[in-house]
């Protein structure tokens, strides 16, 4: 495993649309393992492949002690609204308020190409939506009502 470099806003790769994954083999497993290690080190809640410079429809989320590896994800359903602060490993030192659905149903494939469905609520739903956006070149600042410097 290896720590990958996390691209920062302004990098054109973050604005590109990612491609569907067709390889569920060693190369994708390596990427997922690296992303996991990178996310743990960065102490984040989620990381999408384009953030490490790989334009593939893959993201991982780490919420409430649980890891989710999502490949070729699709949001099947969304319901309700929630408004809360959000930040991003590609927008260091800032946060912003974003409205997201409160519930979503996400379908994705695991690293072996097996499909699964997750019902997510609250922060988990927010994390999935945030990471999903990265796959289409969207960063939360595009949707935020405001973006502020973090006071640390
Ligand atoms: Zn992000």
mmCIF file of C-alpha atoms and ligand atoms in Angstrom:
data_model
loop_
_atom_site.group_PDB
_atom_site.id
_atom_site.type_symbol
_atom_site.label_atom_id
_atom_site.label_comp_id
_atom_site.label_asym_id
_atom_site.label_seq_id
_atom_site.Cartn_x
_atom_site.Cartn_y
_atom_site.Cartn_z
ATOM 1 C CA UNK A 1 0.000 0.000 0.000
ATOM 2 C CA UNK A 2 1.059 3.551 -0.526
ATOM 3 C CA UNK A 3 -0.084 7.023 0.400
ATOM 4 C CA UNK A 4 -1.231 8.883 -2.697
ATOM 5 C CA UNK A 5 -1.011 12.603 -3.262
ATOM 6 C CA UNK A 6 -4.373 14.381 -2.856
ATOM 7 C CA UNK A 7 -4.962 16.941 -5.615
ATOM 8 C CA UNK A 8 -6.079 20.399 -4.548
ATOM 9 C CA UNK A 9 -8.786 22.609 -6.022
ATOM 10 C CA UNK A 10 -7.471 24.358 -9.119
ATOM 11 C CA UNK A 11 -6.079 21.122 -10.497
ATOM 12 C CA UNK A 12 -7.947 20.483 -13.776
ATOM 13 C CA UNK A 13 -8.192 16.714 -13.098
ATOM 14 C CA UNK A 14 -10.676 17.433 -10.281
ATOM 15 C CA UNK A 15 -13.015 19.017 -12.845
ATOM 16 C CA UNK A 16 -13.109 16.082 -15.259
ATOM 17 C CA UNK A 17 -15.754 13.394 -15.490
ATOM 18 C CA UNK A 18 -14.529 9.974 -14.374
ATOM 19 C CA UNK A 19 -14.917 6.830 -16.455
ATOM 20 C CA UNK A 20 -16.788 3.641 -15.583
ATOM 21 C CA UNK A 21 -14.659 0.898 -14.064
ATOM 22 C CA UNK A 22 -14.396 -2.315 -16.060
ATOM 23 C CA UNK A 23 -11.373 -3.796 -14.278
ATOM 24 C CA UNK A 24 -12.177 -5.442 -10.947
ATOM 25 C CA UNK A 25 -8.734 -6.954 -10.691
ATOM 26 C CA UNK A 26 -5.428 -6.296 -9.021
ATOM 27 C CA UNK A 27 -4.960 -2.731 -10.278
ATOM 28 C CA UNK A 28 -8.310 -1.594 -8.868
ATOM 29 C CA UNK A 29 -7.668 -3.424 -5.584
ATOM 30 C CA UNK A 30 -4.305 -1.691 -5.287
ATOM 31 C CA UNK A 31 -5.947 1.684 -5.911
ATOM 32 C CA UNK A 32 -8.622 0.986 -3.274
ATOM 33 C CA UNK A 33 -6.013 -0.093 -0.726
ATOM 34 C CA UNK A 34 -3.944 3.018 -1.412
ATOM 35 C CA UNK A 35 -7.008 5.250 -1.184
ATOM 36 C CA UNK A 36 -7.930 3.680 2.154
ATOM 37 C CA UNK A 37 -4.465 4.297 3.551
ATOM 38 C CA UNK A 38 -4.483 7.839 2.180
ATOM 39 C CA UNK A 39 -7.909 8.551 3.705
ATOM 40 C CA UNK A 40 -6.887 7.220 7.123
ATOM 41 C CA UNK A 41 -3.715 9.330 7.114
ATOM 42 C CA UNK A 42 -5.654 12.432 6.077
ATOM 43 C CA UNK A 43 -8.291 11.725 8.754
ATOM 44 C CA UNK A 44 -11.145 12.264 6.299
ATOM 45 C CA UNK A 45 -14.630 10.837 5.838
ATOM 46 C CA UNK A 46 -14.311 10.070 2.157
ATOM 47 C CA UNK A 47 -12.062 10.093 -0.866
ATOM 48 C CA UNK A 48 -12.807 9.767 -4.567
ATOM 49 C CA UNK A 49 -10.400 8.349 -7.148
ATOM 50 C CA UNK A 50 -10.128 11.628 -9.131
ATOM 51 C CA UNK A 51 -8.804 13.270 -5.950
ATOM 52 C CA UNK A 52 -5.745 11.041 -6.271
ATOM 53 C CA UNK A 53 -5.537 11.708 -10.004
ATOM 54 C CA UNK A 54 -7.328 8.577 -11.244
ATOM 55 C CA UNK A 55 -10.380 9.324 -13.410
ATOM 56 C CA UNK A 56 -12.363 6.229 -12.493
ATOM 57 C CA UNK A 57 -15.803 6.020 -10.886
ATOM 58 C CA UNK A 58 -14.593 4.882 -7.486
ATOM 59 C CA UNK A 59 -14.934 6.376 -4.038
ATOM 60 C CA UNK A 60 -14.506 5.247 -0.487
ATOM 61 C CA UNK A 61 -16.301 6.518 2.587
ATOM 62 C CA UNK A 62 -15.399 5.995 6.238
ATOM 63 C CA UNK A 63 -18.245 6.835 8.607
ATOM 64 C CA UNK A 64 -19.017 5.507 12.100
ATOM 65 C CA UNK A 65 -16.112 3.073 11.967
ATOM 66 C CA UNK A 66 -17.289 1.491 8.741
ATOM 67 C CA UNK A 67 -15.584 1.537 5.351
ATOM 68 C CA UNK A 68 -17.570 1.573 2.136
ATOM 69 C CA UNK A 69 -15.872 0.871 -1.184
ATOM 70 C CA UNK A 70 -18.128 2.039 -4.007
ATOM 71 C CA UNK A 71 -17.410 1.380 -7.673
ATOM 72 C CA UNK A 72 -19.614 2.684 -10.520
ATOM 73 C CA UNK A 73 -22.087 4.068 -7.960
ATOM 74 C CA UNK A 74 -25.602 5.173 -8.852
ATOM 75 C CA UNK A 75 -27.940 7.120 -6.571
ATOM 76 C CA UNK A 76 -31.212 5.265 -6.996
ATOM 77 C CA UNK A 77 -33.361 7.343 -4.660
ATOM 78 C CA UNK A 78 -33.086 10.495 -2.616
ATOM 79 C CA UNK A 79 -35.427 11.990 -0.077
ATOM 80 C CA UNK A 80 -35.611 14.949 2.280
ATOM 81 C CA UNK A 81 -33.140 17.738 2.828
ATOM 82 C CA UNK A 82 -30.397 18.481 5.304
ATOM 83 C CA UNK A 83 -28.278 21.570 5.649
ATOM 84 C CA UNK A 84 -24.876 21.288 7.300
ATOM 85 C CA UNK A 85 -21.215 22.169 7.067
ATOM 86 C CA UNK A 86 -18.966 20.161 4.812
ATOM 87 C CA UNK A 87 -15.321 20.122 3.954
ATOM 88 C CA UNK A 88 -13.089 18.322 1.504
ATOM 89 C CA UNK A 89 -9.551 16.965 1.467
ATOM 90 C CA UNK A 90 -9.093 18.800 -1.860
ATOM 91 C CA UNK A 91 -10.109 22.165 -0.387
ATOM 92 C CA UNK A 92 -7.787 22.460 2.590
ATOM 93 C CA UNK A 93 -8.557 24.799 5.459
ATOM 94 C CA UNK A 94 -12.103 25.653 4.393
ATOM 95 C CA UNK A 95 -15.651 24.546 5.029
ATOM 96 C CA UNK A 96 -19.019 25.480 3.641
ATOM 97 C CA UNK A 97 -22.704 24.941 4.168
ATOM 98 C CA UNK A 98 -24.317 22.591 1.676
ATOM 99 C CA UNK A 99 -27.871 21.303 1.325
ATOM 100 C CA UNK A 100 -27.997 17.557 0.624
ATOM 101 C CA UNK A 101 -30.697 14.907 0.628
ATOM 102 C CA UNK A 102 -31.294 13.420 4.065
ATOM 103 C CA UNK A 103 -31.797 9.884 2.771
ATOM 104 C CA UNK A 104 -30.367 8.194 -0.256
ATOM 105 C CA UNK A 105 -30.315 4.709 -1.690
ATOM 106 C CA UNK A 106 -27.015 4.014 -3.393
ATOM 107 C CA UNK A 107 -26.185 1.116 -5.620
ATOM 108 C CA UNK A 108 -22.561 0.285 -6.353
ATOM 109 C CA UNK A 109 -20.189 -2.579 -7.015
ATOM 110 C CA UNK A 110 -17.582 -3.899 -4.627
ATOM 111 C CA UNK A 111 -13.959 -4.573 -5.572
ATOM 112 C CA UNK A 112 -14.891 -8.025 -6.875
ATOM 113 C CA UNK A 113 -17.616 -6.656 -9.173
ATOM 114 C CA UNK A 114 -20.460 -7.739 -6.928
ATOM 115 C CA UNK A 115 -23.368 -5.262 -6.747
ATOM 116 C CA UNK A 116 -24.731 -4.008 -3.428
ATOM 117 C CA UNK A 117 -27.286 -1.459 -2.240
ATOM 118 C CA UNK A 118 -26.935 0.824 0.804
ATOM 119 C CA UNK A 119 -29.601 2.962 2.421
ATOM 120 C CA UNK A 120 -27.913 5.972 3.980
ATOM 121 C CA UNK A 121 -29.206 8.676 6.252
ATOM 122 C CA UNK A 122 -27.811 11.915 7.650
ATOM 123 C CA UNK A 123 -24.035 12.267 7.566
ATOM 124 C CA UNK A 124 -23.525 9.007 5.669
ATOM 125 C CA UNK A 125 -25.915 10.185 2.933
ATOM 126 C CA UNK A 126 -24.043 13.498 2.825
ATOM 127 C CA UNK A 127 -20.689 11.738 2.503
ATOM 128 C CA UNK A 128 -21.936 9.551 -0.359
ATOM 129 C CA UNK A 129 -23.369 12.558 -2.225
ATOM 130 C CA UNK A 130 -20.169 14.573 -1.732
ATOM 131 C CA UNK A 131 -17.962 11.776 -3.064
ATOM 132 C CA UNK A 132 -20.374 10.976 -5.889
ATOM 133 C CA UNK A 133 -20.119 14.591 -7.082
ATOM 134 C CA UNK A 134 -16.321 14.242 -7.400
ATOM 135 C CA UNK A 135 -16.877 11.589 -10.080
ATOM 136 C CA UNK A 136 -18.602 14.228 -12.210
ATOM 137 C CA UNK A 137 -16.017 16.937 -11.532
ATOM 138 C CA UNK A 138 -18.195 18.706 -8.972
ATOM 139 C CA UNK A 139 -16.691 20.080 -5.766
ATOM 140 C CA UNK A 140 -18.830 21.042 -2.759
ATOM 141 C CA UNK A 141 -17.851 24.707 -3.081
ATOM 142 C CA UNK A 142 -19.949 24.762 -6.297
ATOM 143 C CA UNK A 143 -23.058 24.000 -4.232
ATOM 144 C CA UNK A 144 -22.207 25.710 -0.947
ATOM 145 C CA UNK A 145 -24.248 28.637 0.279
ATOM 146 C CA UNK A 146 -21.018 30.010 1.718
ATOM 147 C CA UNK A 147 -17.411 28.905 2.067
ATOM 148 C CA UNK A 148 -15.327 30.055 5.027
ATOM 149 C CA UNK A 149 -11.804 29.682 6.316
ATOM 150 C CA UNK A 150 -11.505 27.202 9.136
ATOM 151 C CA UNK A 151 -10.449 28.858 12.359
ATOM 152 C CA UNK A 152 -7.990 26.520 14.017
HETATM 153 ZN ZN1 LIG B 1 -14.267 16.069 -1.440
#
